[in-house]
Amino acid sequence: MNILMALSQLEVTGAEVYATTVGDALTARGHRVFYVSDTLTKPHQGEFFMLRFNKRSIPRRFWHVCYLVYLIKKHRIQLVHAHSRASSWSCYIACKLTGTPMLTTVHGRQPVHASRKNFHALGDRALAVCEAVREQLVTGLRVSPELIAIGRNGIDTEHYQPMPAPDNHKPVISIIGRLTGPKGELCYRLLDQCLDLECYRVKIASGSQVPERFQRFQDKVEFLGYVQDVPELMAHSDLVIGAGRVAMEAILMQRPVFAVGEAEAVGLVTTENIDAAMASNFGDIGPNDLDIDFAALPVRITDALNTCFNNATLAGTVRAAYDLQAVTDELEHHYQSVIVHRLRREIPIIMYHRFIRDDSEKGVHGTYLHVNMLEKHFKLLKRLGYETLTFAELADRGMASRLEAGKKYIIITVDDGYKDNFELLFPLLKKYGFKAVIYAVTGETFNRWDVENPENPEKTVELMTPAQIKEMANSGLVEFGGHTLTHPKLDQLGREQQRIEIAENKTQLEQLLGHKLTSFAYPFGIHNEDSKQLAKELGYPFAVATNSGPLAMHEDRYQIRRIAIFPRTDVFGLWRKIKGNYVFRKN
């Protein structure tokens, strides 16, 4: 995907660290990430464009929107991810004009006024960095709860390793954060009212210029300026004071953290208060700014320096909640949902069964297609520029790869594994260079499940032999998936019977092919929760149904929708079904 990260800032902020950290993780996954902001200090991959979002006059905002529209069109941006109020307003208008999906991460408490309540400018989805932000968006700004999800900060947890306690002659306290705005006020009051600068060695790391009022502390406090190696600073600190990412990173290094931010003083973070600390982003977000009893802090800070606690347990909690790859997984999930539902388009997954040469091979059930029509289908796909994907490729590249800019992907699936798949489909796959996924039944030699149907018996049709299956798989054009031993209606079986049908079929195909299977198809598209759980437990990354499941395929990997192809699906009918919006029009 092509993603535009939009920030507004004049110095390094937590939002910038978040955007560049997850941006680089997304880049590593094959996405193209661009940045637009007033400034961008942190090292990052991806092109950066300067735009003075903090200049907020009407002419300036008009220019912001025009420039964003230009960037969106020039770089074929598929999603805009805003990270601040100023940038989100302009991005919202630009995305409306261009029809571009948009998502906003809300990093802090929002100002509450009438216009903000009526014009949220958050786009298609909002990610709140903690529960307190979510609560304020819902209660203070009347944002619909369905629009909001929790989107934690992503931290490269491998970069912050446990460190032994330093052997400092005088306790070292490090304060990390801005010296401007509410954080600057907090830092000033800590120095002025709470810290004994004679007893402690206080170090301050900040990207801000030291304001004039801080000059009175110059002789007693070390103002380090912007620090590239924050872990090194934390490693030599007896206590780290900060909020948000600062607190998380210090906890990962198993350094004592006194969490205090723009809203409240959580105090020393322990296993007892870690959940509450995370809910307020370690003191950064609350109902009011600086709602802190500063008179009580000196004793609390002294106690924090003298308290022993389970650092390893805390680090494990933070690692589980903020791990960069897990956070990026969630972010990709939100991106896909926003794009698919905003544009009402999903890559088509079409479903064939068997193929015939002449009318004598027609069946009672409408699960066949004449091979001449199949070739017309393939000619249309080739003419329209479609490329075929398999589920094995999706598992390798990631689900989001199906939304790659400038690509038109389709997944061709074929159920049951009839002999005609080898005789008629296989040559056309070779001719057109297409790939397909065939779901093979392995406990039968013909379509017994249809032939022995007392209400509507079908004619007998042979299934492929193991040799034919292996030849198709070895070609690299066909991925085989599981389809049970005998093609039963799974919801009519007990859990153990379902397990045998799914597991034995999987084992037989994997032994024949010499590799693991990637996807499974429920016979008749019929399944229940046991079926889905068993597919997952038995190691399938994906399972496909027919006309049930979410409209966006990534939202339930074990109930992926498919589009049925029938005998009367001509070229025009296929075109209607593969445009991408078919499942949305049908629901």
XYZ file of C-alpha atoms in Angstrom:
587
model
C 0.000 0.000 0.000
C 0.981 3.631 -0.476
C 0.512 5.385 2.874
C 0.870 9.079 3.752
C 1.703 9.853 7.402
C 0.635 13.412 8.269
C 1.898 15.225 11.388
C 1.983 18.810 12.637
C 4.819 19.703 15.001
C 7.699 22.098 15.501
C 9.860 19.727 17.580
C 10.194 16.010 18.261
C 6.996 14.569 19.741
C 5.729 11.148 20.726
C 3.541 11.251 17.629
C 6.623 11.590 15.414
C 8.363 8.691 17.147
C 5.203 6.598 16.754
C 4.726 7.504 13.084
C 8.324 6.866 12.048
C 8.625 3.675 14.107
C 5.520 2.013 12.686
C 6.271 3.610 9.316
C 9.609 1.838 9.121
C 7.957 -1.422 10.208
C 5.400 -0.996 7.418
C 8.177 -0.232 4.935
C 9.905 -3.474 5.946
C 6.697 -5.278 5.005
C 6.726 -3.857 1.496
C 4.533 -0.777 1.887
C 5.542 2.642 0.570
C 5.334 5.194 3.383
C 5.512 8.964 2.824
C 5.594 11.716 5.471
C 4.270 15.264 5.487
C 4.867 17.564 8.467
C 6.254 20.899 9.637
C 9.436 19.114 10.715
C 10.679 15.539 10.904
C 13.691 14.845 13.110
C 13.697 11.104 13.737
C 15.545 8.924 11.201
C 13.029 7.322 8.855
C 12.643 5.501 5.584
C 10.372 7.059 2.985
C 10.126 10.454 1.373
C 9.410 13.530 3.514
C 7.504 16.636 2.378
C 7.508 19.822 4.459
C 4.150 21.501 5.024
C 3.541 24.161 7.683
C 0.419 22.739 9.279
C 0.934 24.982 12.307
C 0.294 28.052 10.139
C -3.489 27.985 10.424
C -4.838 31.038 8.623
C -7.607 30.409 6.088
C -5.309 30.959 3.046
C -2.706 28.635 4.601
C -5.259 25.923 5.234
C -6.481 26.232 1.670
C -2.868 25.729 0.550
C -2.477 22.719 2.876
C -5.471 21.024 1.287
C -4.287 21.768 -2.254
C -0.812 20.415 -1.540
C -2.201 17.279 0.079
C -4.433 16.652 -2.933
C -1.349 17.011 -5.121
C 0.628 14.521 -3.003
C -2.249 12.025 -2.918
C -2.599 12.049 -6.686
C 1.102 12.185 -7.561
C 2.096 9.294 -5.298
C -1.112 7.290 -5.710
C -1.750 7.419 -1.973
C -4.224 4.735 -0.910
C -4.605 5.799 2.706
C -3.809 8.905 4.736
C -2.859 8.378 8.389
C -3.051 11.634 10.359
C -1.440 12.121 13.785
C -2.559 15.571 14.979
C -5.495 17.963 15.032
C -4.014 20.456 12.597
C -3.000 17.830 10.047
C -6.228 15.825 10.398
C -8.395 18.831 9.539
C -6.588 19.492 6.261
C -6.241 15.775 5.476
C -9.959 15.262 6.041
C -10.862 17.837 3.400
C -8.227 16.552 0.957
C -9.425 12.964 1.406
C -13.029 13.998 0.841
C -12.040 15.709 -2.394
C -10.027 12.735 -3.656
C -12.111 9.886 -2.220
C -9.097 8.637 -0.267
C -9.590 6.511 2.877
C -8.317 8.191 6.048
C -7.460 7.131 9.583
C -6.352 9.274 12.524
C -4.331 8.290 15.575
C -5.311 10.492 18.516
C -2.284 10.844 20.777
C -3.708 13.106 23.468
C -6.707 14.802 25.007
C -8.628 16.916 22.509
C -9.923 20.477 23.093
C -13.688 20.452 23.534
C -15.714 23.109 21.740
C -18.849 23.175 19.639
C -17.175 23.068 16.233
C -14.973 20.156 17.283
C -18.040 18.198 18.419
C -19.707 18.670 15.051
C -16.631 18.378 12.844
C -14.430 15.579 14.148
C -12.220 15.398 11.037
C -10.967 11.958 12.100
C -11.708 10.204 8.825
C -12.999 6.649 8.517
C -11.539 5.405 11.790
C -9.851 6.805 14.884
C -7.166 5.009 16.863
C -6.883 6.123 20.478
C -3.460 5.476 22.008
C -5.086 4.550 25.319
C -8.455 4.042 26.980
C -8.523 7.558 28.449
C -8.302 9.089 24.976
C -11.093 6.833 23.759
C -13.287 7.809 26.691
C -12.731 11.504 26.049
C -13.520 11.174 22.349
C -16.801 9.449 23.153
C -17.974 11.531 26.121
C -16.368 14.874 25.348
C -16.583 15.068 21.568
C -19.501 12.701 20.944
C -17.530 10.545 18.526
C -19.346 7.293 17.795
C -17.749 4.409 19.747
C -17.913 2.252 16.613
C -15.495 4.654 14.930
C -12.800 4.250 17.594
C -10.340 1.459 18.339
C -7.413 1.303 20.742
C -4.137 1.652 18.846
C -1.165 1.344 21.187
C 2.223 2.903 20.515
C 4.505 0.459 18.764
C 7.909 -0.079 20.350
C 10.836 -2.009 18.957
C 11.090 -4.060 22.118
C 14.378 -5.629 21.007
C 15.982 -2.183 21.156
C 15.274 -1.859 24.872
C 16.926 -4.682 26.763
C 17.057 -5.200 30.560
C 19.998 -3.460 32.186
C 21.483 -3.924 35.676
C 21.029 -1.165 38.221
C 23.735 1.524 37.872
C 26.248 2.128 40.647
C 25.885 5.889 40.943
C 27.444 7.774 43.867
C 24.502 10.193 43.775
C 21.062 9.012 42.513
C 20.562 9.963 38.864
C 17.061 11.044 37.860
C 16.374 11.489 34.139
C 13.443 13.542 32.876
C 12.679 12.975 29.204
C 10.237 15.135 27.286
C 9.473 18.546 25.871
C 10.206 21.814 27.700
C 7.285 23.557 26.026
C 3.520 23.361 26.517
C 2.007 21.321 29.366
C 5.046 19.036 29.518
C 7.313 22.037 29.878
C 5.161 23.343 32.724
C 5.308 19.924 34.370
C 9.096 19.758 34.083
C 9.485 23.269 35.494
C 7.342 22.504 38.522
C 9.185 19.236 39.158
C 12.481 21.139 39.272
C 11.054 24.027 41.235
C 8.922 22.197 43.815
C 9.625 18.455 43.873
C 13.270 17.516 43.305
C 16.098 18.174 45.735
C 18.710 19.268 43.225
C 21.434 18.969 45.855
C 20.662 15.331 46.664
C 19.947 14.148 43.128
C 21.812 14.428 39.859
C 19.061 15.492 37.465
C 19.428 15.089 33.701
C 16.927 16.474 31.205
C 16.715 15.162 27.650
C 14.597 17.237 25.291
C 14.489 18.347 21.711
C 13.293 21.761 22.851
C 15.476 24.805 23.198
C 15.914 25.555 26.904
C 13.332 28.301 27.686
C 14.525 31.382 29.531
C 12.738 30.536 32.752
C 14.756 27.309 33.044
C 18.011 29.283 33.105
C 17.888 29.475 36.885
C 18.479 25.691 37.039
C 21.462 25.630 34.662
C 24.044 25.237 37.451
C 22.242 22.373 39.152
C 20.633 20.446 36.281
C 22.187 18.875 33.183
C 20.257 19.970 30.094
C 21.340 17.406 27.507
C 19.330 18.688 24.564
C 18.170 16.147 21.987
C 19.557 12.711 22.854
C 19.980 10.124 20.093
C 20.794 7.226 22.434
C 17.944 7.356 24.935
C 18.483 3.733 26.076
C 22.022 4.649 27.162
C 20.638 7.516 29.237
C 18.025 5.273 30.828
C 20.580 2.545 31.572
C 22.555 4.935 33.798
C 19.502 6.320 35.586
C 18.298 5.292 39.028
C 14.856 6.669 38.205
C 13.258 7.748 34.929
C 10.518 10.372 35.057
C 8.239 10.606 32.059
C 5.025 9.486 30.412
C 3.922 7.744 27.242
C 6.709 6.082 25.274
C 9.354 7.235 27.751
C 7.754 5.188 30.519
C 7.273 2.144 28.286
C 10.849 2.126 27.048
C 12.295 2.517 30.558
C 10.114 -0.323 31.854
C 11.393 -2.576 29.049
C 14.916 -1.812 30.267
C 13.725 -2.723 33.778
C 14.537 0.713 35.123
C 12.265 2.190 37.825
C 9.760 4.575 36.260
C 7.928 7.401 37.964
C 5.067 8.000 35.525
C 3.870 11.576 35.476
C 2.481 13.353 32.456
C 0.278 16.174 31.283
C -2.736 14.891 33.221
C -1.785 13.009 36.356
C 0.977 11.517 38.464
C 0.638 7.737 38.385
C 3.797 7.461 40.467
C 6.133 4.488 40.560
C 4.807 1.976 38.039
C 4.243 -1.422 39.646
C 2.387 -4.629 38.827
C -0.532 -3.290 40.881
C -1.039 -0.092 38.879
C 0.289 -1.035 35.423
C -3.213 -1.449 33.895
C -4.317 1.958 35.154
C -1.033 3.466 33.986
C -1.519 2.066 30.483
C -5.107 3.346 30.391
C -3.858 6.932 30.905
C -0.789 6.468 28.676
C 1.302 6.605 31.855
C -0.169 9.868 33.088
C -0.360 11.731 29.813
C -4.133 11.643 29.330
C -6.899 12.449 31.792
C -9.946 14.667 32.257
C -7.780 17.760 32.887
C -4.249 18.984 32.302
C -1.825 18.936 35.248
C -4.323 17.643 37.784
C -1.434 16.814 40.109
C -0.741 17.276 43.796
C 2.817 18.579 43.469
C 3.213 18.905 47.236
C 2.963 15.137 47.600
C 5.486 14.307 44.877
C 8.807 14.787 46.766
C 8.004 11.968 49.218
C 6.623 9.757 46.428
C 9.778 10.252 44.349
C 12.009 9.457 47.340
C 9.983 6.309 48.028
C 10.274 5.320 44.369
C 14.059 5.479 44.565
C 14.050 3.219 47.609
C 11.483 0.635 46.450
C 12.305 -2.778 45.002
C 9.725 -4.413 42.709
C 9.358 -7.031 39.973
C 10.866 -5.310 36.947
C 10.733 -8.447 34.780
C 6.984 -8.894 35.181
C 6.361 -5.252 34.283
C 8.598 -5.531 31.239
C 6.660 -8.583 30.076
C 3.362 -6.730 30.376
C 4.636 -3.785 28.354
C 6.248 -6.043 25.770
C 2.960 -7.873 25.193
C 0.937 -4.654 24.839
C 3.318 -2.492 22.797
C 5.408 -4.928 20.733
C 6.079 -3.240 17.408
C 5.238 -6.194 15.174
C 1.982 -6.908 17.006
C 1.019 -3.215 16.847
C 1.896 -3.135 13.141
C -0.252 -6.222 12.558
C -3.184 -4.398 14.145
C -2.455 -1.263 12.141
C -2.382 -3.207 8.878
C -5.709 -4.754 9.858
C -7.247 -1.296 10.380
C -5.755 -0.029 7.121
C -7.285 -2.906 5.172
C -10.703 -2.441 6.781
C -10.714 1.304 6.137
C -9.674 0.891 2.505
C -12.023 -1.977 1.663
C -15.113 -0.543 3.387
C -14.506 3.062 2.356
C -14.055 2.148 -1.306
C -16.499 -0.786 -1.096
C -14.120 -2.947 -3.058
C -12.432 -6.271 -2.315
C -10.319 -8.503 -4.530
C -12.588 -11.101 -6.148
C -12.274 -14.757 -5.160
C -14.164 -16.758 -7.762
C -15.285 -20.370 -7.341
C -15.527 -22.981 -10.080
C -16.168 -26.728 -9.720
C -15.926 -28.802 -12.879
C -15.569 -28.218 -16.617
C -17.186 -29.877 -19.642
C -16.485 -30.262 -23.359
C -20.049 -30.768 -24.614
C -23.650 -30.928 -23.458
C -23.501 -34.654 -22.778
C -21.315 -33.896 -19.737
C -23.747 -31.460 -18.161
C -24.895 -32.308 -14.683
C -28.070 -31.953 -12.676
C -26.484 -29.407 -10.351
C -25.263 -26.080 -11.711
C -21.626 -26.641 -10.828
C -20.152 -26.966 -14.314
C -18.860 -24.606 -16.998
C -18.055 -25.279 -20.646
C -14.323 -25.187 -21.281
C -14.809 -22.735 -24.154
C -16.477 -20.290 -21.767
C -13.676 -20.863 -19.268
C -11.184 -19.766 -21.897
C -13.273 -16.682 -22.602
C -13.153 -15.949 -18.883
C -9.375 -16.221 -18.922
C -9.104 -13.999 -21.990
C -11.159 -11.346 -20.216
C -8.988 -11.544 -17.101
C -5.861 -11.195 -19.216
C -7.301 -8.301 -21.217
C -8.302 -6.453 -18.035
C -4.840 -6.864 -16.537
C -5.655 -9.210 -13.661
C -2.928 -11.158 -11.906
C -3.764 -14.343 -10.049
C -2.888 -14.889 -6.398
C -2.873 -18.016 -4.290
C -3.398 -18.300 -0.562
C 0.164 -19.540 -0.154
C 1.350 -16.261 -1.680
C -0.903 -14.287 0.656
C 0.468 -16.190 3.640
C 4.001 -15.379 2.516
C 3.493 -11.714 1.569
C 0.809 -10.777 4.097
C -2.888 -10.181 3.558
C -2.384 -6.479 2.930
C -0.325 -7.270 -0.183
C -3.560 -7.934 -2.065
C -4.187 -4.160 -1.959
C -0.867 -3.278 -3.590
C -1.095 -0.027 -5.550
C -1.403 -0.407 -9.301
C -2.265 -4.118 -9.158
C -5.463 -5.966 -10.037
C -5.468 -9.292 -8.233
C -7.907 -12.187 -8.385
C -7.968 -15.598 -6.699
C -9.278 -18.490 -8.799
C -10.558 -21.391 -6.710
C -11.908 -24.747 -7.867
C -13.713 -27.146 -5.536
C -13.702 -30.948 -5.216
C -10.798 -31.917 -7.498
C -12.518 -33.405 -10.549
C -10.536 -35.189 -13.240
C -11.590 -32.525 -15.755
C -9.569 -29.986 -13.719
C -6.466 -31.832 -14.902
C -7.699 -32.378 -18.456
C -9.322 -29.024 -19.217
C -8.364 -26.397 -16.610
C -4.669 -27.264 -16.364
C -3.853 -26.626 -20.060
C -5.539 -23.204 -19.895
C -3.625 -22.257 -16.759
C -0.430 -23.028 -18.661
C -1.588 -21.144 -21.739
C -2.488 -17.947 -19.867
C 0.081 -18.152 -17.091
C -2.582 -18.133 -14.400
C -2.562 -19.815 -11.003
C -5.463 -21.516 -9.248
C -6.288 -23.059 -5.876
C -7.945 -26.485 -6.061
C -9.667 -27.956 -3.004
C -9.412 -31.728 -3.260
C -11.475 -34.472 -1.643
C -9.182 -37.459 -0.945
C -11.419 -40.182 0.490
C -13.465 -40.753 -2.667
C -12.777 -41.559 -6.322
C -15.976 -39.918 -7.601
C -18.598 -37.439 -6.390
C -20.407 -39.865 -4.121
C -21.837 -37.019 -1.995
C -23.871 -35.806 -4.984
C -24.556 -39.138 -6.675
C -26.067 -40.670 -3.530
C -28.214 -37.616 -2.802
C -31.715 -39.206 -2.593
C -33.538 -35.962 -3.325
C -31.520 -34.801 -6.335
C -28.968 -37.399 -7.515
C -26.131 -36.195 -9.764
C -24.374 -38.142 -12.498
C -21.075 -39.796 -11.602
C -17.962 -37.712 -12.235
C -14.427 -38.966 -11.561
C -11.993 -37.197 -9.268
C -8.300 -36.687 -10.008
C -5.793 -39.395 -9.252
C -2.898 -38.754 -6.836
C -0.507 -38.678 -9.811
C -2.543 -35.974 -11.532
C -2.716 -33.917 -8.322
C 1.025 -34.158 -7.890
C 1.740 -33.156 -11.514
C -0.447 -30.066 -11.222
C 1.123 -29.076 -7.906
C 4.648 -29.530 -9.274
C 3.874 -27.131 -12.134
C 3.833 -24.180 -9.729
C 0.496 -23.098 -11.184
C -1.769 -24.929 -8.758
C -1.991 -24.725 -4.987
C -3.953 -27.578 -3.443
C -6.066 -27.090 -0.352
C -8.052 -29.367 1.922
C -11.705 -30.245 1.311
C -12.308 -33.193 3.722
C -12.268 -36.930 3.074
C -15.855 -37.459 1.925
C -17.383 -33.991 1.385
C -19.927 -34.032 4.256
C -22.033 -31.210 5.595
C -19.771 -30.424 8.526
C -22.435 -28.809 10.679
C -24.236 -32.173 10.802
C -21.200 -33.900 12.336
C -19.880 -33.900 15.887
C -16.588 -32.179 16.615
C -14.547 -35.402 16.596
C -16.074 -36.553 13.300
C -15.251 -33.149 11.812
C -11.695 -33.436 13.088
C -11.228 -36.793 11.342
C -12.647 -35.486 8.046
C -10.450 -32.346 8.046
C -7.273 -33.765 9.598
C -7.059 -36.994 7.559
C -7.650 -35.138 4.303
C -4.925 -32.656 5.223
C -2.466 -35.409 6.172
C -3.044 -37.341 2.943
C -2.527 -34.302 0.717
C 0.549 -33.124 2.631
C 2.136 -36.578 2.399
C 1.428 -36.664 -1.331
C 2.702 -33.146 -2.034
C 5.531 -32.979 0.488
C 4.582 -29.620 1.980
C 2.055 -28.016 4.323
C -1.325 -26.901 3.021
C -2.304 -23.253 3.340
C -6.083 -23.171 2.910
C -9.188 -25.268 3.451
C -12.669 -25.087 1.876
C -15.799 -26.084 3.769
C -17.835 -28.569 1.654
C -21.008 -26.901 0.342
C -19.736 -23.793 2.169
C -21.444 -25.197 5.264
C -19.709 -25.004 8.643
C -20.123 -24.097 12.305
C -17.825 -22.730 15.003
C -16.304 -26.192 15.544
C -15.365 -26.302 11.849
C -13.617 -22.927 12.030
C -11.795 -23.741 15.248
C -10.625 -27.095 13.883
C -9.309 -25.529 10.683
C -7.271 -23.145 12.817
C -6.122 -25.782 15.316
C -5.025 -28.119 12.523
C -2.731 -25.457 11.094
C -4.617 -23.879 8.220
C -3.887 -20.128 7.949
C -7.052 -19.651 5.840
C -10.440 -21.287 5.304
C -12.947 -20.340 2.618
C -16.734 -20.502 2.644
C -19.099 -19.534 -0.176
C -21.519 -16.650 0.383
C -21.019 -16.110 4.110
C -18.462 -14.182 6.113
C -17.307 -10.539 6.336
C -17.215 -8.456 3.175
C -13.512 -7.756 3.810
C -11.615 -11.028 3.606
C -8.970 -10.214 6.248
C -11.603 -9.679 8.936
C -12.163 -13.416 9.345
C -9.502 -15.651 7.811
C -11.628 -18.706 8.585
C -14.771 -17.585 6.790
C -13.612 -15.966 3.559
C -16.303 -15.186 1.021
C -16.196 -16.446 -2.548
C -18.160 -15.625 -5.684
C -19.796 -18.619 -7.393
C -19.479 -19.110 -11.135
C -22.447 -20.889 -12.737
C -23.065 -22.488 -16.166
C -24.693 -19.285 -17.429
C -21.940 -16.963 -16.183
C -20.860 -15.521 -19.525
C -18.118 -12.959 -20.095
C -20.339 -10.035 -19.138
C -21.519 -11.907 -16.050
C -17.927 -12.559 -15.030
C -17.016 -8.905 -15.533
C -19.853 -7.880 -13.189
C -18.645 -10.333 -10.560
C -14.958 -9.389 -10.610
C -15.203 -5.592 -10.533
C -14.507 -5.691 -6.820
C -17.801 -4.347 -5.486
C -19.912 -7.427 -6.222
C -20.157 -8.707 -2.631
C -21.072 -5.198 -1.451
C -23.868 -4.895 -4.018
C -25.225 -8.314 -3.087
C -25.410 -7.516 0.642
